[in-house]
Coordinates of C-alpha atoms and ligand atoms in Angstrom, one line a residue:
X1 CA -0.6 12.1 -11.8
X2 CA -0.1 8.9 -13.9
X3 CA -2.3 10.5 -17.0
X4 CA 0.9 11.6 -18.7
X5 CA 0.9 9.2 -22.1
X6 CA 3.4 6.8 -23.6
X7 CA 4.5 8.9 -26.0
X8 CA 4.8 11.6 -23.8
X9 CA 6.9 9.4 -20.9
X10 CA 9.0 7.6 -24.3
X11 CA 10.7 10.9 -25.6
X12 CA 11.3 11.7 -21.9
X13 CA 12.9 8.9 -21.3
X14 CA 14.8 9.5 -24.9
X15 CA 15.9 13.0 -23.9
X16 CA 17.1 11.7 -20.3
X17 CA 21.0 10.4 -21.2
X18 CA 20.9 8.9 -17.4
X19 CA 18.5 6.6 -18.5
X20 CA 20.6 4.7 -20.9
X21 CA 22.8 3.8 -18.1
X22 CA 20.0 2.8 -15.6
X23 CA 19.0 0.5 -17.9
X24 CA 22.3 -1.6 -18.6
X25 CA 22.2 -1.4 -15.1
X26 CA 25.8 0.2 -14.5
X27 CA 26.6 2.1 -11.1
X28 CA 25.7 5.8 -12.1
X29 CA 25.4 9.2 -10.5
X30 CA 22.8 12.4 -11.5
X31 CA 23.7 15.4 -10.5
X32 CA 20.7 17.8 -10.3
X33 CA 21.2 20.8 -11.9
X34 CA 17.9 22.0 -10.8
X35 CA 18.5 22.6 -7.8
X36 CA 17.1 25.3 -6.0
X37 CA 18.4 27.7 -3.2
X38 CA 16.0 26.7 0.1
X39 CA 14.7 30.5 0.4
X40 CA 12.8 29.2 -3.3
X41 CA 12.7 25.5 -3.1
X42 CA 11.4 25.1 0.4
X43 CA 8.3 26.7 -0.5
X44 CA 7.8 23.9 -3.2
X45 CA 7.5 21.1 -0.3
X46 CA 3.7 22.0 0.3
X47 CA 5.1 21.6 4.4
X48 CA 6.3 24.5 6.8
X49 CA 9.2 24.3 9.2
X50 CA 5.8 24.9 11.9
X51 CA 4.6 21.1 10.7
X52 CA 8.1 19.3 11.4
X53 CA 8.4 21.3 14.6
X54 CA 4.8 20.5 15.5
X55 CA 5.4 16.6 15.0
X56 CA 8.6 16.6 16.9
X57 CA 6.6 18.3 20.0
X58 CA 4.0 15.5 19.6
X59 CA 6.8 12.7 19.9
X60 CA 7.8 14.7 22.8
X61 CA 4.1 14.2 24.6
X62 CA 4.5 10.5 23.6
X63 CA 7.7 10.3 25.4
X64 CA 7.0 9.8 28.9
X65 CA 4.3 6.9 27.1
X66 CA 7.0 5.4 25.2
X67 CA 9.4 5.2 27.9
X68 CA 7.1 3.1 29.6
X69 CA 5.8 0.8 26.7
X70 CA 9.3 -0.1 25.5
X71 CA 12.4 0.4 28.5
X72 CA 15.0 0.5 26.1
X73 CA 13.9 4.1 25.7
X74 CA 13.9 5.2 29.6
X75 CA 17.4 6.2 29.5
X76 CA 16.9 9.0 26.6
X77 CA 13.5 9.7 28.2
X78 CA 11.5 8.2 25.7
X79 CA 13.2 9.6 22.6
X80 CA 13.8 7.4 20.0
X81 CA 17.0 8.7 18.6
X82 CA 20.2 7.4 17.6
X83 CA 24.0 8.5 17.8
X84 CA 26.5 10.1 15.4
X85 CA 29.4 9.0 15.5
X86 CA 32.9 9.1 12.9
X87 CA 34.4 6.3 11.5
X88 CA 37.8 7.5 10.4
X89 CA 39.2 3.6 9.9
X90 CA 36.0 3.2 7.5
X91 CA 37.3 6.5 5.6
X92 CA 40.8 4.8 5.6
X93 CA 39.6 2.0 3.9
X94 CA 37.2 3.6 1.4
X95 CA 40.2 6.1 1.2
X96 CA 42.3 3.1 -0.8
X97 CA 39.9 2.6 -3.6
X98 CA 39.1 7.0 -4.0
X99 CA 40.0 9.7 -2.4
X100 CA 37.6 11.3 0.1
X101 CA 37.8 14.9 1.2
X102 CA 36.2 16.0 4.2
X103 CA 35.6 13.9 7.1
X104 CA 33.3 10.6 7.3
X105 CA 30.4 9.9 9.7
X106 CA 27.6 7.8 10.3
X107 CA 23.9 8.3 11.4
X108 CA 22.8 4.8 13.2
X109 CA 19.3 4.7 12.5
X110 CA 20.1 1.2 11.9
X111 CA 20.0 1.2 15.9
X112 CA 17.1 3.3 16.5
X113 CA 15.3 1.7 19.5
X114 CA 11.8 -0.4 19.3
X115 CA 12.5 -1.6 15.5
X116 CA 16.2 -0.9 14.5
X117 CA 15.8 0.8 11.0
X118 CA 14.9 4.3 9.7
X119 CA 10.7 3.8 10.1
X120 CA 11.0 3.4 13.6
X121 CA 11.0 7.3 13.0
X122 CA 8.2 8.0 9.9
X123 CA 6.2 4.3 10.7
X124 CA 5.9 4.8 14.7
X125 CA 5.1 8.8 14.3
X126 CA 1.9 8.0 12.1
X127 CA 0.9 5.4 14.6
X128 CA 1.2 7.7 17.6
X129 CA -0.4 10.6 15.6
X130 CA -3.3 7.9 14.5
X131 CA -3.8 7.3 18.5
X132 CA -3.3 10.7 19.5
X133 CA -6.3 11.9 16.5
X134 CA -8.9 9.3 17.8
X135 CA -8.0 9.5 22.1
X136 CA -9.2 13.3 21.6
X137 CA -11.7 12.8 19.5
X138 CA -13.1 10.3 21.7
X139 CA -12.8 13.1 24.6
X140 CA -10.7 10.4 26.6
X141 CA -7.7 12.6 26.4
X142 CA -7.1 16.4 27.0
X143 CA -4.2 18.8 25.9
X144 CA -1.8 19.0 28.2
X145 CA -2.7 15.1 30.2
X146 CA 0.4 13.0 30.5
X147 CA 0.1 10.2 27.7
X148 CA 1.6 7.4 30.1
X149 CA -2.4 7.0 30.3
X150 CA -1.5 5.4 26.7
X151 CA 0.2 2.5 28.4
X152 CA -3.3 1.5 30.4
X153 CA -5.6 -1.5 29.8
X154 CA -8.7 1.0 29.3
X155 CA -7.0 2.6 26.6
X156 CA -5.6 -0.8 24.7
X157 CA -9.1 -2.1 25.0
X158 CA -10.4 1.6 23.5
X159 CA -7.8 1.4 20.4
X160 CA -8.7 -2.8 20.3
X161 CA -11.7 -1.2 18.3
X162 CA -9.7 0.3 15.6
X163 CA -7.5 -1.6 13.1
X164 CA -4.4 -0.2 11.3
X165 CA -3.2 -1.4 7.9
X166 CA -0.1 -1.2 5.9
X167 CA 2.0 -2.7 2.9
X168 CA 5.5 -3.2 3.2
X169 CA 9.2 -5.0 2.3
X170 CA 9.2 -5.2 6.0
X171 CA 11.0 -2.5 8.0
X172 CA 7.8 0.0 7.8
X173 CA 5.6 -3.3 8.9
X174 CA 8.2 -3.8 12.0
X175 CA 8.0 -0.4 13.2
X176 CA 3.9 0.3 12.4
X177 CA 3.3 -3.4 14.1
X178 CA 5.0 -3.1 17.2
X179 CA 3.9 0.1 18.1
X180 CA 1.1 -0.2 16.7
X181 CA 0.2 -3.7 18.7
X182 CA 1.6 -2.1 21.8
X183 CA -1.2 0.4 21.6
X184 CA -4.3 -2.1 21.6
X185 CA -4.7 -1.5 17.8
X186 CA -5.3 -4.6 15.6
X187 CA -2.5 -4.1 12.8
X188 CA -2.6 -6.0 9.3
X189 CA 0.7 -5.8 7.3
X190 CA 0.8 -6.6 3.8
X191 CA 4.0 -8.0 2.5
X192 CA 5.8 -7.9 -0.3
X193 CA 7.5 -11.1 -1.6
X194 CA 11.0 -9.7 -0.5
X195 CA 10.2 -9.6 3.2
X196 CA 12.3 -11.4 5.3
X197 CA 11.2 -14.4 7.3
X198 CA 12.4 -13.3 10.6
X199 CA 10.3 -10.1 10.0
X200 CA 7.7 -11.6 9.2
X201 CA 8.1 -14.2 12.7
X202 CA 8.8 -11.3 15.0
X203 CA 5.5 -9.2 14.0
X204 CA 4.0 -12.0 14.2
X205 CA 4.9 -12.7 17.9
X206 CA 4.0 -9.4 18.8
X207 CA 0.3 -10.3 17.7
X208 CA 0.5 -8.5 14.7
X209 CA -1.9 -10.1 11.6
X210 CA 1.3 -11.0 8.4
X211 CA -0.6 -11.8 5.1
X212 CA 2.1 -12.3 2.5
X213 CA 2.4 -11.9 -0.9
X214 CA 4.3 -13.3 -4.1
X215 CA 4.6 -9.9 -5.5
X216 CA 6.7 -6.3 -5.1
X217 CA 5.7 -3.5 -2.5
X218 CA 3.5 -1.9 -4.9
X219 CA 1.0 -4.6 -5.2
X220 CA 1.4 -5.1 -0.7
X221 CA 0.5 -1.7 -0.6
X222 CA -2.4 -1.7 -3.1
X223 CA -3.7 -4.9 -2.0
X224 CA -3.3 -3.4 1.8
X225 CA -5.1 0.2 0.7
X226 CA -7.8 -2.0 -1.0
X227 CA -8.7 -3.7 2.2
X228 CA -8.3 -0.7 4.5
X229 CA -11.1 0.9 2.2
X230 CA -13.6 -1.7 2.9
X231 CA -13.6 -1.3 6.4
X232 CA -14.3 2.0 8.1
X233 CA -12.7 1.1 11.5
X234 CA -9.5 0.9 9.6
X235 CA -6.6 3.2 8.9
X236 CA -4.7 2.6 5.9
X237 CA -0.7 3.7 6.7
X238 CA 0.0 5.1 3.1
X239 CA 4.0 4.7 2.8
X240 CA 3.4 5.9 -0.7
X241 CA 1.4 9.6 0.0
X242 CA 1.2 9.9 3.7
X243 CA 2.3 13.6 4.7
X244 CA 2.3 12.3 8.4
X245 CA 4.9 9.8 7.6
X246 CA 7.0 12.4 5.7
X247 CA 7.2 14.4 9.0
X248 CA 8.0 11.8 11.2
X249 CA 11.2 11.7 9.4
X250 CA 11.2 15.3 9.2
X251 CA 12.0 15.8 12.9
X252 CA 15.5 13.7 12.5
X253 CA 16.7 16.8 10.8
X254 CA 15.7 19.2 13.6
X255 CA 17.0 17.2 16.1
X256 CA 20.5 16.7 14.1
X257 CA 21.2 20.2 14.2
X258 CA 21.3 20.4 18.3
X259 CA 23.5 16.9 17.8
X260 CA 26.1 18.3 15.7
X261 CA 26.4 21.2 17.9
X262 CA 26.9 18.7 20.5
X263 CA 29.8 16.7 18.8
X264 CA 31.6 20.4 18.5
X265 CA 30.4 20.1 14.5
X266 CA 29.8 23.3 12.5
X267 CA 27.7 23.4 9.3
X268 CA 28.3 26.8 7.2
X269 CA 28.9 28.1 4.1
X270 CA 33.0 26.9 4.7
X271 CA 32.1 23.5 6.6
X272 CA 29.1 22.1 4.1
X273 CA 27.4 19.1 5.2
X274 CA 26.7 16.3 2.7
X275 CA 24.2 13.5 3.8
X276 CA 23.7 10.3 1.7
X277 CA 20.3 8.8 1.7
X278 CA 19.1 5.6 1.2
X279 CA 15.9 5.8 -0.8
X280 CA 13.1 2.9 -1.3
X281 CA 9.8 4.7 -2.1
X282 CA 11.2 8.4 -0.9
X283 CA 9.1 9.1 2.5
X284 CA 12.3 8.2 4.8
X285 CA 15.2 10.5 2.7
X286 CA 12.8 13.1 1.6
X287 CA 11.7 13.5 5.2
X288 CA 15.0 13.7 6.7
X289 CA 16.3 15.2 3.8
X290 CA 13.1 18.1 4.3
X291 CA 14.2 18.6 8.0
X292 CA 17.8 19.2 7.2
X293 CA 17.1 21.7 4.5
X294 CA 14.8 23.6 7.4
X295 CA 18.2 24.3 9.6
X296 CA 20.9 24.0 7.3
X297 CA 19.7 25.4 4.4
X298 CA 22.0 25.5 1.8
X299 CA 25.1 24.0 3.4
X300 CA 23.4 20.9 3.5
X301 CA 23.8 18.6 0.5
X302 CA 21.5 16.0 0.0
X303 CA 21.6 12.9 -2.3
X304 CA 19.3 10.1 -2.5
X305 CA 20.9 6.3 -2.7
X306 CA 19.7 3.7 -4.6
X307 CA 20.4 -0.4 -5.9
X308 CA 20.8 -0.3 -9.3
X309 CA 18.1 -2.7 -10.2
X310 CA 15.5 -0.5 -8.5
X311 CA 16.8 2.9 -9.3
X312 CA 13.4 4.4 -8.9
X313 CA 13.6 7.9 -7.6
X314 CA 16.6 8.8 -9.8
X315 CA 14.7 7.2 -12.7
X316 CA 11.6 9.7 -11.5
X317 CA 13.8 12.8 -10.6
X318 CA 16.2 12.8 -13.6
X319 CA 13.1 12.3 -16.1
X320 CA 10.9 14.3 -14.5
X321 CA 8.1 11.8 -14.4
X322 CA 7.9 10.8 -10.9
X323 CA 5.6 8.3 -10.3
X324 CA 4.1 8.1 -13.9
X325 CA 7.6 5.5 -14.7
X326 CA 8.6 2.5 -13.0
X327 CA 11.5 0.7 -13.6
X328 CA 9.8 -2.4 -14.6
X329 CA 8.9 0.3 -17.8
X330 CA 12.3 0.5 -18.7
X331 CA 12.8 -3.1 -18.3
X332 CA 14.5 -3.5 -14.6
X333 CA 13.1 -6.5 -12.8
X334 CA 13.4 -4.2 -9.2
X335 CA 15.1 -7.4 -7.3
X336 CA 17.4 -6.3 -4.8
X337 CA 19.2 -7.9 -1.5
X338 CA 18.5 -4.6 -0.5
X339 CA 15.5 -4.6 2.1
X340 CA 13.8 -1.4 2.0
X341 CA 14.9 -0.3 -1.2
X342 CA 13.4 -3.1 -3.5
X343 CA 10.7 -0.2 -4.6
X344 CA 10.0 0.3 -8.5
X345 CA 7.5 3.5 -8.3
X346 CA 8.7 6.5 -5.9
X347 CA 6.4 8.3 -4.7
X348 CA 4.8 10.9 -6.4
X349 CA 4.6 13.8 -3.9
X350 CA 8.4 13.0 -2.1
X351 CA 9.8 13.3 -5.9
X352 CA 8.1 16.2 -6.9
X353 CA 8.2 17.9 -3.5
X354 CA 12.1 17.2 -2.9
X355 CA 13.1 17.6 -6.5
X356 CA 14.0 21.4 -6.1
X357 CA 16.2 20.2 -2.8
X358 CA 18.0 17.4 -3.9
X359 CA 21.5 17.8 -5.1
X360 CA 21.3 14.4 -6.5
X361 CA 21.1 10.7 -6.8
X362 CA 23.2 7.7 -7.9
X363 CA 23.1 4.0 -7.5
X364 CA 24.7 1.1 -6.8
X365 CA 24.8 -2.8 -6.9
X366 CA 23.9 -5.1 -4.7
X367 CA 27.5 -6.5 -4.9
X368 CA 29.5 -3.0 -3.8
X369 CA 26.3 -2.9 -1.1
X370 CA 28.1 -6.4 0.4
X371 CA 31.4 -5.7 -0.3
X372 CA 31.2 -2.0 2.1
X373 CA 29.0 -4.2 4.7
X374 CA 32.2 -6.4 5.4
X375 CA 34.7 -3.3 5.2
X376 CA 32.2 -1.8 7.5
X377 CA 32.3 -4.9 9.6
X378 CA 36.1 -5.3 9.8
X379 CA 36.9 -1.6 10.1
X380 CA 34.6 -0.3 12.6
X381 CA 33.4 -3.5 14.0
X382 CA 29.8 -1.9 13.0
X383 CA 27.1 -4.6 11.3
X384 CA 24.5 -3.2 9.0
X385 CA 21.8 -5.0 6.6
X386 CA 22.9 -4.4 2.9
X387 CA 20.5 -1.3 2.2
X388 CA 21.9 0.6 5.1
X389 CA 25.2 0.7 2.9
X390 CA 24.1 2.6 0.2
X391 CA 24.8 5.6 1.4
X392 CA 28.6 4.9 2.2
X393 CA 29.2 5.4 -2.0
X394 CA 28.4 8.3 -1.5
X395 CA 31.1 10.5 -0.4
X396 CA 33.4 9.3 -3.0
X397 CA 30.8 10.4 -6.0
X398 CA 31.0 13.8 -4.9
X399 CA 34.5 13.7 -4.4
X400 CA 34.8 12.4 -7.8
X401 CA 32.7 15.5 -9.5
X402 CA 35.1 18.5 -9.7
X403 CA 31.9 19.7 -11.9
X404 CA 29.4 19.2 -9.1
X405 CA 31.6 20.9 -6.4
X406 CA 32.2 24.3 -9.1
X407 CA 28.9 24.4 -9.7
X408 CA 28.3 25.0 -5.5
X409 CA 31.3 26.9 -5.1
X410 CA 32.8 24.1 -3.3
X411 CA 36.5 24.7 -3.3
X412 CA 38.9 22.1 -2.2
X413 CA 40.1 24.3 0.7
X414 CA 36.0 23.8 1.5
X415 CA 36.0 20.2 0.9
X416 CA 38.4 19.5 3.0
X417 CA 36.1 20.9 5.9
X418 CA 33.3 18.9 4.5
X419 CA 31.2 16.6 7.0
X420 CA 30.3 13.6 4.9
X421 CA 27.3 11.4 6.9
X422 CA 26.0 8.2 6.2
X423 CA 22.8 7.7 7.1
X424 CA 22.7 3.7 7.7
X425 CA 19.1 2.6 7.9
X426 CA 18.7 -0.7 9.6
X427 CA 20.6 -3.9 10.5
X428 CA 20.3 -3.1 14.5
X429 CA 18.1 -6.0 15.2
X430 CA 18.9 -8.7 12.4
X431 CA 19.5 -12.3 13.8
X432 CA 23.0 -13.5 14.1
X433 CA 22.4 -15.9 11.8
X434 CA 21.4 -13.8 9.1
X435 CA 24.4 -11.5 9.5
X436 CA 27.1 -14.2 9.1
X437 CA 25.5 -14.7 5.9
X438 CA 25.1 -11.3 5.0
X439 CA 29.1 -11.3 5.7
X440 CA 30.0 -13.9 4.2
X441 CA 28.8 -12.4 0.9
X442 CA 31.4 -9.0 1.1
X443 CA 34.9 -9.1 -0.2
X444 CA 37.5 -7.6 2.3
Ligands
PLP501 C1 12.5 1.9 4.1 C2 13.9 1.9 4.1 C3 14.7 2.9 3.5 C4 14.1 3.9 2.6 O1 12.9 4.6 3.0 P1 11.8 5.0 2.0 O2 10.8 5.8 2.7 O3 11.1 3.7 1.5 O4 12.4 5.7 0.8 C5 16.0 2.8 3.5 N1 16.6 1.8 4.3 C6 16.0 0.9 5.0 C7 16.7 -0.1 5.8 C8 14.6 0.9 4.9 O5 13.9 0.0 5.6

């Protein structure tokens, strides 16, 4: 929908007082005051809680498969999930600069199994559904087979027919190349200028084709659709549209539910549950953010993380423009240490689907993003890349906004029963080398 005129997208960016502040580039945080109750807004997604459940059943008939393809997984089964855990000398530390109320934890989808960021979730579900689409079309599978035949030379040389194509800052291209390659499938990823080089390397080693560009993510994934289109063997990964990829993610808020229960955690009217997103194009937060609102309904709070330089989804959300604005239009450059996150257009169906269920977004700079990585470091002995910390601002925004919590009803008796978790998104398999640097950057 990027017909709406410049007129049009100038007075809303005019009648937006957030977007004054994006612009100078200052930390800031939007508070949506749209926000809908689930029993209305859920039915604004365009996806059923039948979808998510249905993707997490197929990951389940990949299982036995993945346990097999990548050994790492045989201890959970096949599952690629990650732990929970609180990280009370973290809180201490954050506790210094702002008082936090509630308790703080972290979601380490930075250690997620086969590519050690978020879209080892979203990135490695579309592939697997991909596979899954053309085995039974091709009659070579049948409901109900075990899919360990997946990890068999006929079925590599089968997929070594089909090709698989994607643009990316890197972390989608990890997760979509590995698996992808493990498959059979010959996979093209189109980088963006930001990518690292180790990223790049690895895929590389895994027999994945790297073609690189000097621009942002938008032009990798445009040049990558472009290509994709041309050949009719090939599938195009669309980080920008895909519903797949959306619930992928989905199913990390299904399966956080039994986890909680697990860890003795409650989530209810008196014990909210606020959960802190980092968000590059809007697939990996509004996924996961989808699947919590599906079993927490509203005691779950969700808010969307950004750097300041590429503040796109809060620019999108708080305008209501979505994917008709980029930041480059308001004259950020959308450069960012943050991997991931380095994204000037959200995407058009995550903002527009999510907006109702969003409680808010904010951003931050590259510098605070370096500065929580050491605390992180020193603290909890825990090492993250820099766009995994975006979400650890969060907890004391909302603490900050005795507005926000009245608005919810959020008394401090509840916020002191809060659950505050940080969903870090990758930094499980950078290189040494890289993380000294990364370290050496933050203050502590
Ligand atoms: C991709 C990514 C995100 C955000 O996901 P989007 O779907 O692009 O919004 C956050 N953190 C890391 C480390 C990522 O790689």
């Amino acid at each position: 929908m990027k017909e709406t005129n410049m007129s049009d997208i100038t007075a809303q960016l005019n009648a937006t007082p957030v977007v004054s502040d994006l612009k100078s580039l200052r930390e800031v945080t939007w508070f949506n005051h749209g926000v809908k109750p689930v029993s209305e807004g859920l039915q604004q997604v365009g996806l059923t809680r039948e979808e998510a459940e249905d993707a997490e059943r197929r990951l389940q008939r990949f299982a036995p498969f993945i346990a097999q393809a990548f050994p790492e997984t045989a201890p959970a089964g096949g599952m690629i999930e990650s732990d929970m855990i609180a990280i009370p000398r973290m809180q201490e530390k954050l506790a210094e600069r702002a008082a936090i109320s509630g308790a703080l934890w972290l979601k380490k989808d930075s250690h997620l199994p086969i590519s050690g960021s978020i879209k080892a979730r979203g990135g490695i579900y579309d592939v697997l559904a991909h596979a899954e689409k053309l085995a039974l079309g091709a009659g070579i599978i049948r409901a109900g087979d075990d899919y360990r035949v997946f990890h068999t030379p006929a079925f590599r040389r089968f997929f070594s027919r089909y090709k698989i194509a994607v643009g990316s800052t890197g972390n989608l291209g990890l997760s979509i190349g590995i698996m992808g390659a493990a498959l059979g499938f010959h996979v093209t990823v189109h980088m963006s200028s930001d990518a690292r080089q180790w990223k790049k390397e690895k895929l590389r080693a895994h027999g994945v084709e790297v073609i690189e560009y000097a621009e942002d993510y938008g032009m990798a994934v445009a040049q990558g659709r472009r290509a994709a289109e041309a050949d009719p063997a090939c599938f195009f990964i669309d980080d920008e549209n895909s519903r797949t990829l959306f619930l992928g993610y989905s199913v990390a808020g299904l399966r956080l539910h039994r986890q909680m229960q697990q860890k003795g955690l409650t989530v209810d009217a008196q014990h909210p549950l606020f959960v802190y997103l980092p968000c590059g194009v809007g697939g990996g937060p509004g996924g996961v953010a989808f699947g919590l609102k599906l079993v927490f309904g509203d005691n779950v709070h969700c808010f969307f993380a950004e750097p300041t330089h590429s503040p796109c989804m809060t620019l999108g959300m708080s305008t209501g423009l979505h994917d008709a604005v980029s930041v480059q239009d308001i004259g950020i450059d959308n450069k960012t240490a943050a991997d991931g996150l380095a994204v000037g257009r959200a995407s058009g169906f995550v903002g527009r689907a999510m907006l109702p269920l969003t409680d808010g977004c904010y951003t931050l700079s590259d510098r605070t993003m370096y500065d929580l990585l050491a605390m992180l470091d020193r603290s909890e002995n825990i090492q993250l890349e820099p766009s995994a910390l975006a979400g650890m601002a969060g907890p004391w925004r909302v603490s900050a906004s005795p507005d926000y919590q009245h608005l919810h009803g959020l008394t401090p008796e509840v916020m002191r029963r809060a659950t505050h978790l940080v969903w870090a998104t990758g930094g499980g398999m950078v290189p040494d080398t890289e993380m000294r640097l990364y370290l050496e950057k933050g203050k502590h």
